[in-house]
């Protein structure tokens, strides 16, 4: 099993151990968390898509407005063409951002949505089938061990109480021997009380040791059964992590405006002009 849960954890971590009763719920909760994280990722991409669309729309509006002003204005020749090329570049950048928006919504969001639908199956009564199966599997594996644990803890408590009673009885007997007001009959009763407490303590000790031995005997099978259910949860989690990593790589590629053909189309579409920086003669001769 994965090292996520360390069976050799220190005493301070006992209550936080995976093996303690009910602590398996953290593994079950990952199912709900996984579904929610898919929703979060889709929400994140949808927000980014809105930003891309908004920026693209603003560039288009800006380009249209200034193209009209330039074409109707007094500027002419190569400077006019260079200026208009800036507008052309904006239009092509706008197209790129619209492409990003479309890729995010039509490919990435849909991919996450479809995977989520295949990986998590909602129940009519609420929750997910995968979480219910894991929870039931853990409960079944833990039930016999939890029963033995409860018996051991009860026996341990009884034994500790018996030890306390024996110590108190022994202290009373010792005090009685030093007090002149205590009669021989009272001393006899105090001694009998000590003997009875010792017998009760021994019985409680034997019962505690027996319950502890029974618990230890069933622990290996308990751990094996719990590991089997946990490994199934791990397999589902590994699939989720693998999918999300691949999806995020695609998202990164879709967001990269400088990649391959996009960059070439952008540069050829408006960032270059045939007008020479220093040769103004063609403009001045018109």
mmCIF file of C-alpha atoms in Angstrom:
data_model
loop_
_atom_site.group_PDB
_atom_site.id
_atom_site.type_symbol
_atom_site.label_atom_id
_atom_site.label_comp_id
_atom_site.label_asym_id
_atom_site.label_seq_id
_atom_site.Cartn_x
_atom_site.Cartn_y
_atom_site.Cartn_z
ATOM 1 C CA UNK A 1 0.000 0.000 0.000
ATOM 2 C CA UNK A 2 1.101 3.555 -0.564
ATOM 3 C CA UNK A 3 3.045 5.315 2.147
ATOM 4 C CA UNK A 4 0.197 7.755 2.612
ATOM 5 C CA UNK A 5 -0.657 6.001 5.870
ATOM 6 C CA UNK A 6 2.235 5.064 8.144
ATOM 7 C CA UNK A 7 1.481 2.175 10.476
ATOM 8 C CA UNK A 8 4.634 2.948 12.471
ATOM 9 C CA UNK A 9 3.530 6.452 13.415
ATOM 10 C CA UNK A 10 4.464 7.693 16.863
ATOM 11 C CA UNK A 11 2.189 7.769 19.880
ATOM 12 C CA UNK A 12 1.337 11.415 19.291
ATOM 13 C CA UNK A 13 -0.086 10.473 15.891
ATOM 14 C CA UNK A 14 -2.159 7.513 17.131
ATOM 15 C CA UNK A 15 -5.514 9.231 16.869
ATOM 16 C CA UNK A 16 -4.613 10.448 13.390
ATOM 17 C CA UNK A 17 -3.604 6.994 12.162
ATOM 18 C CA UNK A 18 -5.402 5.530 9.159
ATOM 19 C CA UNK A 19 -5.921 2.318 11.140
ATOM 20 C CA UNK A 20 -7.971 3.942 13.896
ATOM 21 C CA UNK A 21 -11.732 3.441 13.753
ATOM 22 C CA UNK A 22 -13.385 5.825 11.290
ATOM 23 C CA UNK A 23 -10.171 7.408 10.023
ATOM 24 C CA UNK A 24 -10.607 5.702 6.649
ATOM 25 C CA UNK A 25 -13.171 8.397 5.858
ATOM 26 C CA UNK A 26 -10.319 10.622 4.661
ATOM 27 C CA UNK A 27 -9.711 8.151 1.840
ATOM 28 C CA UNK A 28 -13.426 8.073 1.009
ATOM 29 C CA UNK A 29 -13.578 11.877 1.058
ATOM 30 C CA UNK A 30 -11.065 12.002 -1.791
ATOM 31 C CA UNK A 31 -13.844 10.788 -4.090
ATOM 32 C CA UNK A 32 -15.985 13.817 -3.257
ATOM 33 C CA UNK A 33 -12.927 16.063 -3.413
ATOM 34 C CA UNK A 34 -11.986 14.660 -6.832
ATOM 35 C CA UNK A 35 -15.417 15.433 -8.270
ATOM 36 C CA UNK A 36 -15.369 18.936 -6.787
ATOM 37 C CA UNK A 37 -11.876 19.605 -8.137
ATOM 38 C CA UNK A 38 -13.097 18.734 -11.634
ATOM 39 C CA UNK A 39 -15.812 21.348 -11.178
ATOM 40 C CA UNK A 40 -13.213 23.820 -9.933
ATOM 41 C CA UNK A 41 -10.999 23.222 -12.959
ATOM 42 C CA UNK A 42 -13.924 23.671 -15.354
ATOM 43 C CA UNK A 43 -14.910 26.869 -13.551
ATOM 44 C CA UNK A 44 -11.325 28.101 -13.780
ATOM 45 C CA UNK A 45 -11.194 27.425 -17.533
ATOM 46 C CA UNK A 46 -14.587 29.015 -18.136
ATOM 47 C CA UNK A 47 -13.430 32.193 -16.402
ATOM 48 C CA UNK A 48 -10.246 32.227 -18.480
ATOM 49 C CA UNK A 49 -12.294 31.687 -21.648
ATOM 50 C CA UNK A 50 -14.414 34.732 -20.777
ATOM 51 C CA UNK A 51 -11.261 36.786 -20.298
ATOM 52 C CA UNK A 52 -9.871 35.626 -23.654
ATOM 53 C CA UNK A 53 -13.150 36.447 -25.419
ATOM 54 C CA UNK A 54 -13.419 39.834 -23.745
ATOM 55 C CA UNK A 55 -9.862 40.762 -24.702
ATOM 56 C CA UNK A 56 -10.390 39.554 -28.268
ATOM 57 C CA UNK A 57 -13.615 41.546 -28.570
ATOM 58 C CA UNK A 58 -11.897 44.661 -27.234
ATOM 59 C CA UNK A 59 -9.057 44.301 -29.737
ATOM 60 C CA UNK A 60 -11.532 43.877 -32.585
ATOM 61 C CA UNK A 61 -13.510 46.952 -31.538
ATOM 62 C CA UNK A 62 -10.324 48.971 -31.066
ATOM 63 C CA UNK A 63 -8.959 47.892 -34.461
ATOM 64 C CA UNK A 64 -12.210 48.656 -36.270
ATOM 65 C CA UNK A 65 -12.491 52.114 -34.742
ATOM 66 C CA UNK A 66 -8.921 53.141 -35.490
ATOM 67 C CA UNK A 67 -8.869 51.606 -38.952
ATOM 68 C CA UNK A 68 -11.784 53.841 -39.895
ATOM 69 C CA UNK A 69 -10.100 56.907 -38.395
ATOM 70 C CA UNK A 70 -6.816 56.209 -40.220
ATOM 71 C CA UNK A 71 -8.460 55.506 -43.568
ATOM 72 C CA UNK A 72 -10.475 58.718 -43.319
ATOM 73 C CA UNK A 73 -7.569 60.742 -41.942
ATOM 74 C CA UNK A 74 -4.811 62.710 -43.724
ATOM 75 C CA UNK A 75 -2.063 60.111 -43.354
ATOM 76 C CA UNK A 76 -1.055 58.404 -46.632
ATOM 77 C CA UNK A 77 1.522 56.125 -48.227
ATOM 78 C CA UNK A 78 3.842 53.762 -46.416
ATOM 79 C CA UNK A 79 3.159 55.288 -42.987
ATOM 80 C CA UNK A 80 -0.566 54.741 -43.489
ATOM 81 C CA UNK A 81 0.081 51.140 -44.512
ATOM 82 C CA UNK A 82 2.358 50.583 -41.519
ATOM 83 C CA UNK A 83 -0.210 52.124 -39.203
ATOM 84 C CA UNK A 84 -2.975 49.971 -40.660
ATOM 85 C CA UNK A 85 -0.696 46.959 -40.233
ATOM 86 C CA UNK A 86 -0.917 47.574 -36.488
ATOM 87 C CA UNK A 87 -4.680 47.216 -36.803
ATOM 88 C CA UNK A 88 -4.274 44.047 -38.851
ATOM 89 C CA UNK A 89 -1.993 42.646 -36.167
ATOM 90 C CA UNK A 90 -4.642 43.421 -33.542
ATOM 91 C CA UNK A 91 -7.297 41.628 -35.586
ATOM 92 C CA UNK A 92 -5.104 38.551 -35.894
ATOM 93 C CA UNK A 93 -4.270 38.634 -32.181
ATOM 94 C CA UNK A 94 -7.990 38.891 -31.529
ATOM 95 C CA UNK A 95 -8.516 35.776 -33.639
ATOM 96 C CA UNK A 96 -5.851 33.970 -31.642
ATOM 97 C CA UNK A 97 -7.555 34.822 -28.365
ATOM 98 C CA UNK A 98 -10.898 33.730 -29.775
ATOM 99 C CA UNK A 99 -9.211 30.458 -30.771
ATOM 100 C CA UNK A 100 -7.921 30.081 -27.222
ATOM 101 C CA UNK A 101 -11.422 30.651 -25.901
ATOM 102 C CA UNK A 102 -12.870 28.081 -28.290
ATOM 103 C CA UNK A 103 -10.203 25.511 -27.433
ATOM 104 C CA UNK A 104 -10.742 25.996 -23.718
ATOM 105 C CA UNK A 105 -14.517 25.643 -23.955
ATOM 106 C CA UNK A 106 -14.926 23.126 -26.767
ATOM 107 C CA UNK A 107 -11.974 20.874 -25.977
ATOM 108 C CA UNK A 108 -10.621 21.298 -22.465
ATOM 109 C CA UNK A 109 -13.828 21.929 -20.522
ATOM 110 C CA UNK A 110 -15.662 19.233 -22.460
ATOM 111 C CA UNK A 111 -12.819 16.771 -21.878
ATOM 112 C CA UNK A 112 -12.913 17.340 -18.108
ATOM 113 C CA UNK A 113 -16.701 17.198 -18.085
ATOM 114 C CA UNK A 114 -16.806 13.891 -19.958
ATOM 115 C CA UNK A 115 -14.088 12.325 -17.809
ATOM 116 C CA UNK A 116 -15.850 13.449 -14.645
ATOM 117 C CA UNK A 117 -19.076 11.866 -15.858
ATOM 118 C CA UNK A 118 -17.321 8.563 -16.545
ATOM 119 C CA UNK A 119 -15.338 8.552 -13.285
ATOM 120 C CA UNK A 120 -18.057 9.600 -10.820
ATOM 121 C CA UNK A 121 -21.550 8.120 -10.810
ATOM 122 C CA UNK A 122 -24.155 10.021 -8.827
ATOM 123 C CA UNK A 123 -26.756 8.115 -6.818
ATOM 124 C CA UNK A 124 -30.431 8.900 -6.489
ATOM 125 C CA UNK A 125 -30.014 9.104 -2.703
ATOM 126 C CA UNK A 126 -27.082 11.500 -3.021
ATOM 127 C CA UNK A 127 -23.339 11.049 -3.090
ATOM 128 C CA UNK A 128 -21.347 8.935 -5.494
ATOM 129 C CA UNK A 129 -21.345 5.211 -6.127
ATOM 130 C CA UNK A 130 -17.547 5.086 -5.850
ATOM 131 C CA UNK A 131 -17.600 6.737 -2.405
ATOM 132 C CA UNK A 132 -20.363 4.448 -1.157
ATOM 133 C CA UNK A 133 -18.551 1.314 -2.314
ATOM 134 C CA UNK A 134 -15.334 2.454 -0.646
ATOM 135 C CA UNK A 135 -17.130 3.370 2.583
ATOM 136 C CA UNK A 136 -18.949 0.036 2.722
ATOM 137 C CA UNK A 137 -15.719 -1.822 1.973
ATOM 138 C CA UNK A 138 -13.864 -0.075 4.788
ATOM 139 C CA UNK A 139 -16.743 -0.614 7.236
ATOM 140 C CA UNK A 140 -16.887 -4.323 6.437
ATOM 141 C CA UNK A 141 -13.132 -4.674 6.859
ATOM 142 C CA UNK A 142 -13.076 -2.677 10.098
ATOM 143 C CA UNK A 143 -16.170 -4.013 11.869
ATOM 144 C CA UNK A 144 -14.670 -7.229 13.403
ATOM 145 C CA UNK A 145 -11.497 -5.439 14.470
ATOM 146 C CA UNK A 146 -13.435 -2.482 15.877
ATOM 147 C CA UNK A 147 -15.491 -4.900 17.996
ATOM 148 C CA UNK A 148 -12.338 -6.493 19.423
ATOM 149 C CA UNK A 149 -10.854 -3.046 20.008
ATOM 150 C CA UNK A 150 -13.927 -1.962 21.950
ATOM 151 C CA UNK A 151 -13.775 -5.107 24.086
ATOM 152 C CA UNK A 152 -10.081 -4.553 24.756
ATOM 153 C CA UNK A 153 -10.586 -0.918 25.739
ATOM 154 C CA UNK A 154 -13.412 -1.866 28.110
ATOM 155 C CA UNK A 155 -11.256 -4.606 29.684
ATOM 156 C CA UNK A 156 -8.347 -2.186 29.965
ATOM 157 C CA UNK A 157 -10.511 0.355 31.748
ATOM 158 C CA UNK A 158 -11.819 -2.298 34.139
ATOM 159 C CA UNK A 159 -8.288 -3.478 34.859
ATOM 160 C CA UNK A 160 -7.037 0.031 35.572
ATOM 161 C CA UNK A 161 -9.970 0.642 37.911
ATOM 162 C CA UNK A 162 -9.239 -2.647 39.697
ATOM 163 C CA UNK A 163 -5.598 -1.613 40.131
ATOM 164 C CA UNK A 164 -6.719 1.681 41.605
ATOM 165 C CA UNK A 165 -9.100 -0.057 44.022
ATOM 166 C CA UNK A 166 -6.358 -2.462 45.090
ATOM 167 C CA UNK A 167 -3.975 0.405 45.831
ATOM 168 C CA UNK A 168 -6.619 2.243 47.843
ATOM 169 C CA UNK A 169 -7.478 -0.896 49.817
ATOM 170 C CA UNK A 170 -3.805 -1.549 50.547
ATOM 171 C CA UNK A 171 -3.363 2.053 51.713
ATOM 172 C CA UNK A 172 -6.382 1.768 54.042
ATOM 173 C CA UNK A 173 -5.018 -1.446 55.502
ATOM 174 C CA UNK A 174 -1.611 0.125 56.081
ATOM 175 C CA UNK A 175 -3.153 3.164 57.767
ATOM 176 C CA UNK A 176 -5.335 0.904 59.908
ATOM 177 C CA UNK A 177 -2.290 -0.839 61.340
ATOM 178 C CA UNK A 178 -0.897 2.457 62.622
ATOM 179 C CA UNK A 179 -4.131 3.764 64.156
ATOM 180 C CA UNK A 180 -4.998 2.607 67.682
ATOM 181 C CA UNK A 181 -8.694 3.303 67.120
ATOM 182 C CA UNK A 182 -8.959 0.519 64.528
ATOM 183 C CA UNK A 183 -10.157 -2.721 66.126
ATOM 184 C CA UNK A 184 -8.784 -6.161 65.209
ATOM 185 C CA UNK A 185 -12.106 -6.990 63.557
ATOM 186 C CA UNK A 186 -11.870 -3.854 61.429
ATOM 187 C CA UNK A 187 -8.288 -4.694 60.520
ATOM 188 C CA UNK A 188 -9.423 -8.156 59.457
ATOM 189 C CA UNK A 189 -12.081 -6.653 57.189
ATOM 190 C CA UNK A 190 -9.535 -4.256 55.699
ATOM 191 C CA UNK A 191 -7.231 -7.182 54.967
ATOM 192 C CA UNK A 192 -10.072 -9.178 53.404
ATOM 193 C CA UNK A 193 -10.876 -6.165 51.238
ATOM 194 C CA UNK A 194 -7.271 -6.097 50.030
ATOM 195 C CA UNK A 195 -7.398 -9.798 49.179
ATOM 196 C CA UNK A 196 -10.648 -9.380 47.264
ATOM 197 C CA UNK A 197 -9.274 -6.381 45.356
ATOM 198 C CA UNK A 198 -6.182 -8.387 44.440
ATOM 199 C CA UNK A 199 -8.355 -11.223 43.145
ATOM 200 C CA UNK A 200 -10.516 -8.795 41.157
ATOM 201 C CA UNK A 201 -7.401 -7.119 39.808
ATOM 202 C CA UNK A 202 -5.942 -10.452 38.700
ATOM 203 C CA UNK A 203 -9.180 -11.459 36.979
ATOM 204 C CA UNK A 204 -9.371 -8.068 35.261
ATOM 205 C CA UNK A 205 -5.744 -8.379 34.204
ATOM 206 C CA UNK A 206 -6.311 -11.825 32.693
ATOM 207 C CA UNK A 207 -9.400 -10.608 30.853
ATOM 208 C CA UNK A 208 -7.518 -7.550 29.584
ATOM 209 C CA UNK A 209 -4.552 -9.623 28.406
ATOM 210 C CA UNK A 210 -6.887 -12.083 26.689
ATOM 211 C CA UNK A 211 -8.758 -9.292 24.869
ATOM 212 C CA UNK A 212 -5.455 -7.701 23.881
ATOM 213 C CA UNK A 213 -4.189 -11.021 22.529
ATOM 214 C CA UNK A 214 -7.391 -11.517 20.510
ATOM 215 C CA UNK A 215 -7.066 -8.003 19.113
ATOM 216 C CA UNK A 216 -3.451 -8.596 18.098
ATOM 217 C CA UNK A 217 -4.360 -11.874 16.405
ATOM 218 C CA UNK A 218 -7.021 -10.305 14.202
ATOM 219 C CA UNK A 219 -4.975 -7.168 13.404
ATOM 220 C CA UNK A 220 -2.989 -8.623 10.446
ATOM 221 C CA UNK A 221 -6.175 -9.750 8.672
ATOM 222 C CA UNK A 222 -7.761 -6.406 9.478
ATOM 223 C CA UNK A 223 -4.853 -4.490 7.967
ATOM 224 C CA UNK A 224 -4.815 -6.695 4.876
ATOM 225 C CA UNK A 225 -8.542 -6.173 4.282
ATOM 226 C CA UNK A 226 -8.224 -2.425 4.802
ATOM 227 C CA UNK A 227 -5.277 -2.250 2.413
ATOM 228 C CA UNK A 228 -7.253 -4.006 -0.311
ATOM 229 C CA UNK A 229 -10.020 -1.402 -0.126
ATOM 230 C CA UNK A 230 -7.492 1.425 0.129
ATOM 231 C CA UNK A 231 -5.625 0.184 -2.943
ATOM 232 C CA UNK A 232 -8.874 0.373 -4.915
ATOM 233 C CA UNK A 233 -9.257 3.977 -3.781
ATOM 234 C CA UNK A 234 -5.657 4.619 -4.772
ATOM 235 C CA UNK A 235 -6.242 3.254 -8.270
ATOM 236 C CA UNK A 236 -9.124 5.666 -8.756
ATOM 237 C CA UNK A 237 -7.033 8.543 -7.421
ATOM 238 C CA UNK A 238 -4.100 7.668 -9.695
ATOM 239 C CA UNK A 239 -6.435 7.737 -12.698
ATOM 240 C CA UNK A 240 -7.676 11.168 -11.638
ATOM 241 C CA UNK A 241 -4.190 12.579 -11.163
ATOM 242 C CA UNK A 242 -2.986 11.119 -14.465
ATOM 243 C CA UNK A 243 -5.929 12.552 -16.359
ATOM 244 C CA UNK A 244 -5.602 16.007 -14.818
ATOM 245 C CA UNK A 245 -1.883 16.191 -15.557
ATOM 246 C CA UNK A 246 -2.507 15.314 -19.197
ATOM 247 C CA UNK A 247 -5.420 17.748 -19.380
ATOM 248 C CA UNK A 248 -3.327 20.557 -17.906
ATOM 249 C CA UNK A 249 -0.602 19.948 -20.480
ATOM 250 C CA UNK A 250 -3.200 20.355 -23.240
ATOM 251 C CA UNK A 251 -4.486 23.502 -21.559
ATOM 252 C CA UNK A 252 -0.973 24.918 -21.375
ATOM 253 C CA UNK A 253 -0.510 24.208 -25.082
ATOM 254 C CA UNK A 254 -3.801 25.910 -25.940
ATOM 255 C CA UNK A 255 -2.786 28.993 -23.949
ATOM 256 C CA UNK A 256 0.578 29.310 -25.683
ATOM 257 C CA UNK A 257 0.134 32.041 -28.312
ATOM 258 C CA UNK A 258 3.742 31.766 -29.482
ATOM 259 C CA UNK A 259 3.539 28.120 -30.475
ATOM 260 C CA UNK A 260 4.323 27.061 -34.042
ATOM 261 C CA UNK A 261 1.774 28.029 -36.656
ATOM 262 C CA UNK A 262 0.123 30.609 -34.446
ATOM 263 C CA UNK A 263 3.287 32.659 -34.220
ATOM 264 C CA UNK A 264 3.939 32.341 -37.949
ATOM 265 C CA UNK A 265 0.415 33.471 -38.829
ATOM 266 C CA UNK A 266 0.700 36.376 -36.444
ATOM 267 C CA UNK A 267 4.020 37.605 -37.812
ATOM 268 C CA UNK A 268 2.985 37.248 -41.441
ATOM 269 C CA UNK A 269 -0.356 38.859 -40.856
ATOM 270 C CA UNK A 270 0.538 42.380 -39.890
ATOM 271 C CA UNK A 271 3.689 42.908 -37.888
ATOM 272 C CA UNK A 272 5.849 43.368 -40.980
ATOM 273 C CA UNK A 273 5.514 45.923 -43.742
ATOM 274 C CA UNK A 274 7.206 46.467 -47.080
ATOM 275 C CA UNK A 275 7.710 50.143 -46.358
ATOM 276 C CA UNK A 276 11.334 51.127 -45.867
ATOM 277 C CA UNK A 277 12.150 53.011 -42.680
ATOM 278 C CA UNK A 278 14.298 55.608 -44.496
ATOM 279 C CA UNK A 279 13.034 55.621 -48.104
ATOM 280 C CA UNK A 280 10.376 58.354 -48.144
ATOM 281 C CA UNK A 281 10.742 59.223 -51.849
ATOM 282 C CA UNK A 282 7.805 57.104 -53.050
ATOM 283 C CA UNK A 283 5.505 58.892 -50.588
ATOM 284 C CA UNK A 284 6.816 62.385 -51.314
ATOM 285 C CA UNK A 285 6.565 61.945 -55.073
ATOM 286 C CA UNK A 286 2.836 61.320 -54.996
#
